[in-house]
Amino acid sequence: MGAWRTGRYALLALLTLGAAALAAPDARADRLVTDLSQHQVSIRSNFTGTEILLFGAVEAPPDERTVDRDIIVVVTGPTRTVKVRRKEQVAGIWVNHDSVTYPNVPGYHAIASTRPLEVISSPETLRAQRIGIENYEFGEAVATGIDGTREFLPPDTELDFWKALIRNKRREGLYLTDPGGVIFLGQTLFRATLDLPATVPVGLYTAKVYLLRDGKVVDTISSPLYIDKGGIERFIYRLAYNDALLYGLIAVIGAAFFGWLASAVLGRR
């Protein structure tokens, strides 16, 4: 039933966007109109991941076809400080050795496009627009040694940490690339579906859509997406971050109570 409602909502929205595009013949050429199937996702204890549907239309002059246009969808957020550690063998034991800290790492980054990025545009344009996780600025890297003191790492060595960070995020399903994930439905309407894994972090996200023609960006549009805990999970999550002392006391009292309850029940048998 939920999938049917989502599909019906998406169909109605696509028809509305198409009607809006046709009803605006005087609008400037190559303009985007987009929206999300939902702007807020609630995470509960049984959350196993979900999908976000982005749909839209390209407003173009009536005498022009839109087949030579490309769409790139980028969903990013939220950014956090991330430390990447390298393990080395010391006296026969693997321990954490050097580490590099990046202050501006997105917890989730997904890209869907009509074609592979390297086919759509040049590396210079993609770099200027920060399209692609390889073109995202993680901030100034700070390297520390095993003793915690700051140290200098050669660029090639720091690059290994950067690659490891991206590789780990991709392994966790948090950095996604889907060439061909944007599908045109006719000449103006398009849609893209992006996966949100169960480990997706909470916070504010941005869904940004790029319209390109002949490899050049001609229009962009952004939509907000908020992912938050729901129900009792939301209360526990906010309590843990806003009042750690009270959260710890409740956890200890709860553990003691259930331990006493278990011993009382087993003692009667």
PDB file of C-alpha atoms in Angstrom:
ATOM      1  CA  MET A   1       0.000   0.000   0.000  1.00  0.00           C
ATOM      2  CA  GLY A   2       2.853   2.404   0.889  1.00  0.00           C
ATOM      3  CA  ALA A   3       4.655   1.709  -2.390  1.00  0.00           C
ATOM      4  CA  TRP A   4       1.400   2.219  -4.313  1.00  0.00           C
ATOM      5  CA  ARG A   5       0.805   5.568  -2.632  1.00  0.00           C
ATOM      6  CA  THR A   6       4.379   6.659  -3.340  1.00  0.00           C
ATOM      7  CA  GLY A   7       4.016   5.683  -6.976  1.00  0.00           C
ATOM      8  CA  ARG A   8       0.705   7.494  -7.289  1.00  0.00           C
ATOM      9  CA  TYR A   9       2.147  10.593  -5.630  1.00  0.00           C
ATOM     10  CA  ALA A  10       5.150  10.551  -7.962  1.00  0.00           C
ATOM     11  CA  LEU A  11       2.920  10.149 -11.027  1.00  0.00           C
ATOM     12  CA  LEU A  12       0.709  13.068 -10.001  1.00  0.00           C
ATOM     13  CA  ALA A  13       3.753  15.204  -9.277  1.00  0.00           C
ATOM     14  CA  LEU A  14       5.318  14.379 -12.634  1.00  0.00           C
ATOM     15  CA  LEU A  15       2.092  15.298 -14.419  1.00  0.00           C
ATOM     16  CA  THR A  16       1.937  18.563 -12.481  1.00  0.00           C
ATOM     17  CA  LEU A  17       5.528  19.406 -13.338  1.00  0.00           C
ATOM     18  CA  GLY A  18       4.890  18.587 -16.973  1.00  0.00           C
ATOM     19  CA  ALA A  19       1.833  20.820 -17.066  1.00  0.00           C
ATOM     20  CA  ALA A  20       3.815  23.633 -15.446  1.00  0.00           C
ATOM     21  CA  ALA A  21       6.560  23.295 -18.014  1.00  0.00           C
ATOM     22  CA  LEU A  22       4.098  23.388 -20.912  1.00  0.00           C
ATOM     23  CA  ALA A  23       2.220  26.320 -19.414  1.00  0.00           C
ATOM     24  CA  ALA A  24       5.312  28.543 -19.316  1.00  0.00           C
ATOM     25  CA  PRO A  25       6.364  29.115 -22.947  1.00  0.00           C
ATOM     26  CA  ASP A  26       7.937  32.492 -22.087  1.00  0.00           C
ATOM     27  CA  ALA A  27      10.203  31.082 -19.369  1.00  0.00           C
ATOM     28  CA  ARG A  28      13.919  31.288 -20.001  1.00  0.00           C
ATOM     29  CA  ALA A  29      15.435  28.400 -21.889  1.00  0.00           C
ATOM     30  CA  ASP A  30      16.750  25.328 -20.129  1.00  0.00           C
ATOM     31  CA  ARG A  31      15.214  25.697 -16.695  1.00  0.00           C
ATOM     32  CA  LEU A  32      14.768  22.989 -14.063  1.00  0.00           C
ATOM     33  CA  VAL A  33      11.678  22.201 -11.998  1.00  0.00           C
ATOM     34  CA  THR A  34      12.212  19.453  -9.389  1.00  0.00           C
ATOM     35  CA  ASP A  35      10.897  18.003  -6.135  1.00  0.00           C
ATOM     36  CA  LEU A  36      11.370  15.046  -3.785  1.00  0.00           C
ATOM     37  CA  SER A  37       8.858  12.331  -2.944  1.00  0.00           C
ATOM     38  CA  GLN A  38       9.466  13.190   0.725  1.00  0.00           C
ATOM     39  CA  HIS A  39      11.445  15.866   2.506  1.00  0.00           C
ATOM     40  CA  GLN A  40      11.727  14.100   5.864  1.00  0.00           C
ATOM     41  CA  VAL A  41      12.685  10.536   6.751  1.00  0.00           C
ATOM     42  CA  SER A  42      12.123   9.147  10.263  1.00  0.00           C
ATOM     43  CA  ILE A  43      14.463   6.422  11.521  1.00  0.00           C
ATOM     44  CA  ARG A  44      13.036   3.897  13.989  1.00  0.00           C
ATOM     45  CA  SER A  45      14.419   0.720  15.516  1.00  0.00           C
ATOM     46  CA  ASN A  46      13.163  -1.364  12.566  1.00  0.00           C
ATOM     47  CA  PHE A  47      14.645   0.951   9.921  1.00  0.00           C
ATOM     48  CA  THR A  48      16.432  -1.087   7.252  1.00  0.00           C
ATOM     49  CA  GLY A  49      16.934   1.638   4.673  1.00  0.00           C
ATOM     50  CA  THR A  50      14.678   3.332   2.176  1.00  0.00           C
ATOM     51  CA  GLU A  51      14.595   5.027  -1.217  1.00  0.00           C
ATOM     52  CA  ILE A  52      14.214   8.682  -2.131  1.00  0.00           C
ATOM     53  CA  LEU A  53      12.509   9.528  -5.404  1.00  0.00           C
ATOM     54  CA  LEU A  54      13.499  12.769  -7.114  1.00  0.00           C
ATOM     55  CA  PHE A  55      11.446  13.868 -10.097  1.00  0.00           C
ATOM     56  CA  GLY A  56      11.464  16.903 -12.306  1.00  0.00           C
ATOM     57  CA  ALA A  57      11.062  18.512 -15.688  1.00  0.00           C
ATOM     58  CA  VAL A  58      13.186  20.563 -18.060  1.00  0.00           C
ATOM     59  CA  GLU A  59      11.605  23.743 -19.337  1.00  0.00           C
ATOM     60  CA  ALA A  60      12.899  24.415 -22.835  1.00  0.00           C
ATOM     61  CA  PRO A  61      11.699  26.436 -25.836  1.00  0.00           C
ATOM     62  CA  PRO A  62       8.882  24.646 -27.688  1.00  0.00           C
ATOM     63  CA  ASP A  63      10.939  24.393 -30.877  1.00  0.00           C
ATOM     64  CA  GLU A  64      13.888  22.669 -29.182  1.00  0.00           C
ATOM     65  CA  ARG A  65      14.296  19.054 -28.200  1.00  0.00           C
ATOM     66  CA  THR A  66      15.812  18.189 -24.837  1.00  0.00           C
ATOM     67  CA  VAL A  67      17.554  15.003 -25.934  1.00  0.00           C
ATOM     68  CA  ASP A  68      20.941  16.742 -25.901  1.00  0.00           C
ATOM     69  CA  ARG A  69      20.611  17.670 -22.220  1.00  0.00           C
ATOM     70  CA  ASP A  70      22.062  15.794 -19.256  1.00  0.00           C
ATOM     71  CA  ILE A  71      20.912  15.653 -15.632  1.00  0.00           C
ATOM     72  CA  ILE A  72      23.132  15.063 -12.597  1.00  0.00           C
ATOM     73  CA  VAL A  73      21.592  14.553  -9.147  1.00  0.00           C
ATOM     74  CA  VAL A  74      23.813  14.919  -6.077  1.00  0.00           C
ATOM     75  CA  VAL A  75      22.530  14.193  -2.551  1.00  0.00           C
ATOM     76  CA  THR A  76      24.960  15.130   0.236  1.00  0.00           C
ATOM     77  CA  GLY A  77      24.971  15.502   4.014  1.00  0.00           C
ATOM     78  CA  PRO A  78      25.637  15.946   6.851  1.00  0.00           C
ATOM     79  CA  THR A  79      29.336  16.812   7.249  1.00  0.00           C
ATOM     80  CA  ARG A  80      31.393  15.683  10.231  1.00  0.00           C
ATOM     81  CA  THR A  81      34.991  15.362  11.378  1.00  0.00           C
ATOM     82  CA  VAL A  82      36.402  11.950  10.494  1.00  0.00           C
ATOM     83  CA  LYS A  83      39.698  10.394  11.572  1.00  0.00           C
ATOM     84  CA  VAL A  84      41.314   7.768   9.335  1.00  0.00           C
ATOM     85  CA  ARG A  85      43.786   5.454  11.060  1.00  0.00           C
ATOM     86  CA  ARG A  86      46.440   3.237   9.579  1.00  0.00           C
ATOM     87  CA  LYS A  87      47.320  -0.046  11.241  1.00  0.00           C
ATOM     88  CA  GLU A  88      50.913  -1.229  11.419  1.00  0.00           C
ATOM     89  CA  GLN A  89      52.504  -4.290  12.943  1.00  0.00           C
ATOM     90  CA  VAL A  90      54.508  -3.538  16.091  1.00  0.00           C
ATOM     91  CA  ALA A  91      56.203  -6.441  17.915  1.00  0.00           C
ATOM     92  CA  GLY A  92      53.943  -8.877  16.108  1.00  0.00           C
ATOM     93  CA  ILE A  93      50.739  -7.017  17.069  1.00  0.00           C
ATOM     94  CA  TRP A  94      48.634  -4.886  14.733  1.00  0.00           C
ATOM     95  CA  VAL A  95      48.020  -1.467  16.324  1.00  0.00           C
ATOM     96  CA  ASN A  96      46.673   1.897  15.188  1.00  0.00           C
ATOM     97  CA  HIS A  97      49.648   3.947  14.046  1.00  0.00           C
ATOM     98  CA  ASP A  98      49.481   7.223  12.088  1.00  0.00           C
ATOM     99  CA  SER A  99      46.132   8.950  11.549  1.00  0.00           C
ATOM    100  CA  VAL A 100      44.759  11.771   9.427  1.00  0.00           C
ATOM    101  CA  THR A 101      41.749  13.887  10.459  1.00  0.00           C
ATOM    102  CA  TYR A 102      39.470  15.519   7.899  1.00  0.00           C
ATOM    103  CA  PRO A 103      37.103  18.209   9.272  1.00  0.00           C
ATOM    104  CA  ASN A 104      34.485  18.346   6.502  1.00  0.00           C
ATOM    105  CA  VAL A 105      33.530  14.825   5.451  1.00  0.00           C
ATOM    106  CA  PRO A 106      29.966  14.179   4.226  1.00  0.00           C
ATOM    107  CA  GLY A 107      28.320  11.264   5.973  1.00  0.00           C
ATOM    108  CA  TYR A 108      26.423  10.433   2.792  1.00  0.00           C
ATOM    109  CA  HIS A 109      27.121  11.272  -0.843  1.00  0.00           C
ATOM    110  CA  ALA A 110      25.164   9.846  -3.752  1.00  0.00           C
ATOM    111  CA  ILE A 111      25.238  10.738  -7.448  1.00  0.00           C
ATOM    112  CA  ALA A 112      22.836   9.683 -10.181  1.00  0.00           C
ATOM    113  CA  SER A 113      23.173  10.877 -13.763  1.00  0.00           C
ATOM    114  CA  THR A 114      21.863  10.300 -17.258  1.00  0.00           C
ATOM    115  CA  ARG A 115      25.299   9.103 -18.405  1.00  0.00           C
ATOM    116  CA  PRO A 116      28.724   8.541 -16.829  1.00  0.00           C
ATOM    117  CA  LEU A 117      30.164  11.797 -15.496  1.00  0.00           C
ATOM    118  CA  GLU A 118      33.283  11.611 -17.638  1.00  0.00           C
ATOM    119  CA  VAL A 119      31.064  11.465 -20.727  1.00  0.00           C
ATOM    120  CA  ILE A 120      28.753  14.284 -19.661  1.00  0.00           C
ATOM    121  CA  SER A 121      31.357  16.964 -18.955  1.00  0.00           C
ATOM    122  CA  SER A 122      35.049  17.768 -18.646  1.00  0.00           C
ATOM    123  CA  PRO A 123      37.071  17.145 -15.470  1.00  0.00           C
ATOM    124  CA  GLU A 124      37.544  20.917 -15.101  1.00  0.00           C
ATOM    125  CA  THR A 125      33.788  21.577 -15.081  1.00  0.00           C
ATOM    126  CA  LEU A 126      33.105  18.735 -12.661  1.00  0.00           C
ATOM    127  CA  ARG A 127      35.866  19.977 -10.375  1.00  0.00           C
ATOM    128  CA  ALA A 128      34.598  23.572 -10.479  1.00  0.00           C
ATOM    129  CA  GLN A 129      31.061  22.446  -9.589  1.00  0.00           C
ATOM    130  CA  ARG A 130      32.331  19.909  -7.013  1.00  0.00           C
ATOM    131  CA  ILE A 131      30.468  17.121  -8.745  1.00  0.00           C
ATOM    132  CA  GLY A 132      31.799  13.737  -7.673  1.00  0.00           C
ATOM    133  CA  ILE A 133      33.160  12.718  -4.297  1.00  0.00           C
ATOM    134  CA  GLU A 134      36.706  12.995  -5.689  1.00  0.00           C
ATOM    135  CA  ASN A 135      36.056  16.721  -6.236  1.00  0.00           C
ATOM    136  CA  TYR A 136      34.577  17.339  -2.782  1.00  0.00           C
ATOM    137  CA  GLU A 137      36.686  19.374  -0.363  1.00  0.00           C
ATOM    138  CA  PHE A 138      37.202  17.470   2.902  1.00  0.00           C
ATOM    139  CA  GLY A 139      39.030  20.407   4.473  1.00  0.00           C
ATOM    140  CA  GLU A 140      42.617  20.672   5.620  1.00  0.00           C
ATOM    141  CA  ALA A 141      44.014  17.290   6.600  1.00  0.00           C
ATOM    142  CA  VAL A 142      45.746  17.066   9.992  1.00  0.00           C
ATOM    143  CA  ALA A 143      48.160  14.142  10.477  1.00  0.00           C
ATOM    144  CA  THR A 144      49.171  12.812  13.884  1.00  0.00           C
ATOM    145  CA  GLY A 145      51.648  10.136  14.871  1.00  0.00           C
ATOM    146  CA  ILE A 146      51.197   7.190  17.191  1.00  0.00           C
ATOM    147  CA  ASP A 147      52.145   9.408  20.154  1.00  0.00           C
ATOM    148  CA  GLY A 148      49.455  11.976  19.273  1.00  0.00           C
ATOM    149  CA  THR A 149      51.832  14.687  18.082  1.00  0.00           C
ATOM    150  CA  ARG A 150      51.132  16.491  14.823  1.00  0.00           C
ATOM    151  CA  GLU A 151      53.359  15.476  11.959  1.00  0.00           C
ATOM    152  CA  PHE A 152      53.908  16.170   8.278  1.00  0.00           C
ATOM    153  CA  LEU A 153      52.923  13.554   5.722  1.00  0.00           C
ATOM    154  CA  PRO A 154      54.098  13.588   2.107  1.00  0.00           C
ATOM    155  CA  PRO A 155      51.272  14.283  -0.380  1.00  0.00           C
ATOM    156  CA  ASP A 156      51.382  10.726  -1.721  1.00  0.00           C
ATOM    157  CA  THR A 157      51.009   9.283   1.785  1.00  0.00           C
ATOM    158  CA  GLU A 158      48.137  11.640   2.650  1.00  0.00           C
ATOM    159  CA  LEU A 159      46.493  10.634  -0.626  1.00  0.00           C
ATOM    160  CA  ASP A 160      46.475   7.014   0.580  1.00  0.00           C
ATOM    161  CA  PHE A 161      44.462   8.050   3.667  1.00  0.00           C
ATOM    162  CA  TRP A 162      42.055  10.041   1.473  1.00  0.00           C
ATOM    163  CA  LYS A 163      41.502   7.059  -0.808  1.00  0.00           C
ATOM    164  CA  ALA A 164      41.010   4.762   2.182  1.00  0.00           C
ATOM    165  CA  LEU A 165      38.337   7.084   3.574  1.00  0.00           C
ATOM    166  CA  ILE A 166      36.383   7.056   0.309  1.00  0.00           C
ATOM    167  CA  ARG A 167      36.841   3.290  -0.055  1.00  0.00           C
ATOM    168  CA  ASN A 168      35.483   2.633   3.448  1.00  0.00           C
ATOM    169  CA  LYS A 169      32.455   4.875   2.876  1.00  0.00           C
ATOM    170  CA  ARG A 170      31.677   3.095  -0.376  1.00  0.00           C
ATOM    171  CA  ARG A 171      31.986  -0.274   1.348  1.00  0.00           C
ATOM    172  CA  GLU A 172      29.417   0.905   3.912  1.00  0.00           C
ATOM    173  CA  GLY A 173      27.030   1.942   1.135  1.00  0.00           C
ATOM    174  CA  LEU A 174      27.260   5.629   2.063  1.00  0.00           C
ATOM    175  CA  TYR A 175      29.041   6.840  -1.090  1.00  0.00           C
ATOM    176  CA  LEU A 176      27.117   5.841  -4.205  1.00  0.00           C
ATOM    177  CA  THR A 177      27.487   6.493  -7.926  1.00  0.00           C
ATOM    178  CA  ASP A 178      24.801   5.459 -10.406  1.00  0.00           C
ATOM    179  CA  PRO A 179      25.571   6.412 -14.021  1.00  0.00           C
ATOM    180  CA  GLY A 180      22.319   6.012 -15.877  1.00  0.00           C
ATOM    181  CA  GLY A 181      20.321   6.427 -12.670  1.00  0.00           C
ATOM    182  CA  VAL A 182      18.479   9.457 -14.048  1.00  0.00           C
ATOM    183  CA  ILE A 183      15.819   8.401 -16.549  1.00  0.00           C
ATOM    184  CA  PHE A 184      13.977  10.703 -18.928  1.00  0.00           C
ATOM    185  CA  LEU A 185      10.279   9.932 -19.297  1.00  0.00           C
ATOM    186  CA  GLY A 186       9.698  11.516 -22.674  1.00  0.00           C
ATOM    187  CA  GLN A 187      11.473  14.725 -23.685  1.00  0.00           C
ATOM    188  CA  THR A 188      10.974  16.824 -20.543  1.00  0.00           C
ATOM    189  CA  LEU A 189      10.137  14.687 -17.493  1.00  0.00           C
ATOM    190  CA  PHE A 190      12.810  12.770 -15.600  1.00  0.00           C
ATOM    191  CA  ARG A 191      13.197  10.809 -12.382  1.00  0.00           C
ATOM    192  CA  ALA A 192      15.932   9.329 -10.196  1.00  0.00           C
ATOM    193  CA  THR A 193      15.828   6.908  -7.262  1.00  0.00           C
ATOM    194  CA  LEU A 194      18.525   7.035  -4.586  1.00  0.00           C
ATOM    195  CA  ASP A 195      19.128   4.421  -1.883  1.00  0.00           C
ATOM    196  CA  LEU A 196      19.470   5.375   1.777  1.00  0.00           C
ATOM    197  CA  PRO A 197      21.116   2.528   3.745  1.00  0.00           C
ATOM    198  CA  ALA A 198      20.227   1.619   7.310  1.00  0.00           C
ATOM    199  CA  THR A 199      23.448   3.260   8.529  1.00  0.00           C
ATOM    200  CA  VAL A 200      22.653   6.659   7.035  1.00  0.00           C
ATOM    201  CA  PRO A 201      23.461   9.444   9.550  1.00  0.00           C
ATOM    202  CA  VAL A 202      20.790  11.812  10.817  1.00  0.00           C
ATOM    203  CA  GLY A 203      20.884  15.479   9.891  1.00  0.00           C
ATOM    204  CA  LEU A 204      20.169  17.923   7.094  1.00  0.00           C
ATOM    205  CA  TYR A 205      20.793  16.812   3.509  1.00  0.00           C
ATOM    206  CA  THR A 206      20.795  18.695   0.228  1.00  0.00           C
ATOM    207  CA  ALA A 207      19.544  17.250  -3.050  1.00  0.00           C
ATOM    208  CA  LYS A 208      21.077  19.313  -5.839  1.00  0.00           C
ATOM    209  CA  VAL A 209      20.172  18.854  -9.487  1.00  0.00           C
ATOM    210  CA  TYR A 210      22.372  20.058 -12.354  1.00  0.00           C
ATOM    211  CA  LEU A 211      21.165  20.586 -15.912  1.00  0.00           C
ATOM    212  CA  LEU A 212      23.957  20.422 -18.476  1.00  0.00           C
ATOM    213  CA  ARG A 213      24.013  21.133 -22.172  1.00  0.00           C
ATOM    214  CA  ASP A 214      27.064  20.397 -24.301  1.00  0.00           C
ATOM    215  CA  GLY A 215      29.012  19.711 -21.117  1.00  0.00           C
ATOM    216  CA  LYS A 216      28.204  23.095 -19.540  1.00  0.00           C
ATOM    217  CA  VAL A 217      26.022  23.680 -16.485  1.00  0.00           C
ATOM    218  CA  VAL A 218      23.052  25.836 -17.518  1.00  0.00           C
ATOM    219  CA  ASP A 219      20.853  25.558 -14.413  1.00  0.00           C
ATOM    220  CA  THR A 220      20.869  24.156 -10.879  1.00  0.00           C
ATOM    221  CA  ILE A 221      18.235  23.709  -8.200  1.00  0.00           C
ATOM    222  CA  SER A 222      18.420  22.439  -4.604  1.00  0.00           C
ATOM    223  CA  SER A 223      15.910  20.790  -2.279  1.00  0.00           C
ATOM    224  CA  PRO A 224      16.323  20.076   1.465  1.00  0.00           C
ATOM    225  CA  LEU A 225      15.987  16.607   2.963  1.00  0.00           C
ATOM    226  CA  TYR A 226      15.973  15.977   6.719  1.00  0.00           C
ATOM    227  CA  ILE A 227      16.652  12.597   8.307  1.00  0.00           C
ATOM    228  CA  ASP A 228      15.899  12.270  12.013  1.00  0.00           C
ATOM    229  CA  LYS A 229      15.188   9.683  14.661  1.00  0.00           C
ATOM    230  CA  GLY A 230      11.510   8.918  15.273  1.00  0.00           C
ATOM    231  CA  GLY A 231       9.460   7.724  18.253  1.00  0.00           C
ATOM    232  CA  ILE A 232      11.272   6.578  21.403  1.00  0.00           C
ATOM    233  CA  GLU A 233      14.516   6.383  19.400  1.00  0.00           C
ATOM    234  CA  ARG A 234      14.323  10.144  18.852  1.00  0.00           C
ATOM    235  CA  PHE A 235      13.935  10.778  22.585  1.00  0.00           C
ATOM    236  CA  ILE A 236      16.880   8.521  23.480  1.00  0.00           C
ATOM    237  CA  TYR A 237      19.072   9.974  20.738  1.00  0.00           C
ATOM    238  CA  ARG A 238      18.474  13.589  21.781  1.00  0.00           C
ATOM    239  CA  LEU A 239      18.850  12.763  25.464  1.00  0.00           C
ATOM    240  CA  ALA A 240      22.203  11.096  24.830  1.00  0.00           C
ATOM    241  CA  TYR A 241      23.546  14.119  22.948  1.00  0.00           C
ATOM    242  CA  ASN A 242      21.912  16.942  24.922  1.00  0.00           C
ATOM    243  CA  ASP A 243      22.188  15.585  28.478  1.00  0.00           C
ATOM    244  CA  ALA A 244      24.797  12.839  28.636  1.00  0.00           C
ATOM    245  CA  LEU A 245      24.808  12.715  32.462  1.00  0.00           C
ATOM    246  CA  LEU A 246      21.061  12.151  32.733  1.00  0.00           C
ATOM    247  CA  TYR A 247      21.224   9.595  29.921  1.00  0.00           C
ATOM    248  CA  GLY A 248      23.965   7.703  31.752  1.00  0.00           C
ATOM    249  CA  LEU A 249      22.034   7.700  35.044  1.00  0.00           C
ATOM    250  CA  ILE A 250      18.887   6.408  33.335  1.00  0.00           C
ATOM    251  CA  ALA A 251      20.907   3.692  31.572  1.00  0.00           C
ATOM    252  CA  VAL A 252      22.526   2.543  34.840  1.00  0.00           C
ATOM    253  CA  ILE A 253      19.219   2.580  36.766  1.00  0.00           C
ATOM    254  CA  GLY A 254      17.469   0.742  33.947  1.00  0.00           C
ATOM    255  CA  ALA A 255      20.177  -1.916  33.763  1.00  0.00           C
ATOM    256  CA  ALA A 256      20.066  -2.395  37.555  1.00  0.00           C
ATOM    257  CA  PHE A 257      16.271  -2.640  37.563  1.00  0.00           C
ATOM    258  CA  PHE A 258      16.094  -5.226  34.790  1.00  0.00           C
ATOM    259  CA  GLY A 259      18.938  -7.173  36.397  1.00  0.00           C
ATOM    260  CA  TRP A 260      17.023  -7.263  39.705  1.00  0.00           C
ATOM    261  CA  LEU A 261      13.826  -8.217  37.871  1.00  0.00           C
ATOM    262  CA  ALA A 262      15.553 -11.084  36.058  1.00  0.00           C
ATOM    263  CA  SER A 263      17.105 -12.405  39.268  1.00  0.00           C
ATOM    264  CA  ALA A 264      13.751 -12.163  41.086  1.00  0.00           C
ATOM    265  CA  VAL A 265      11.934 -14.099  38.371  1.00  0.00           C
ATOM    266  CA  LEU A 266      14.626 -16.789  38.143  1.00  0.00           C
ATOM    267  CA  GLY A 267      14.841 -17.036  41.944  1.00  0.00           C
ATOM    268  CA  ARG A 268      11.173 -18.039  42.179  1.00  0.00           C
ATOM    269  CA  ARG A 269      11.683 -21.017  39.885  1.00  0.00           C
TER     270      ARG A 269
END
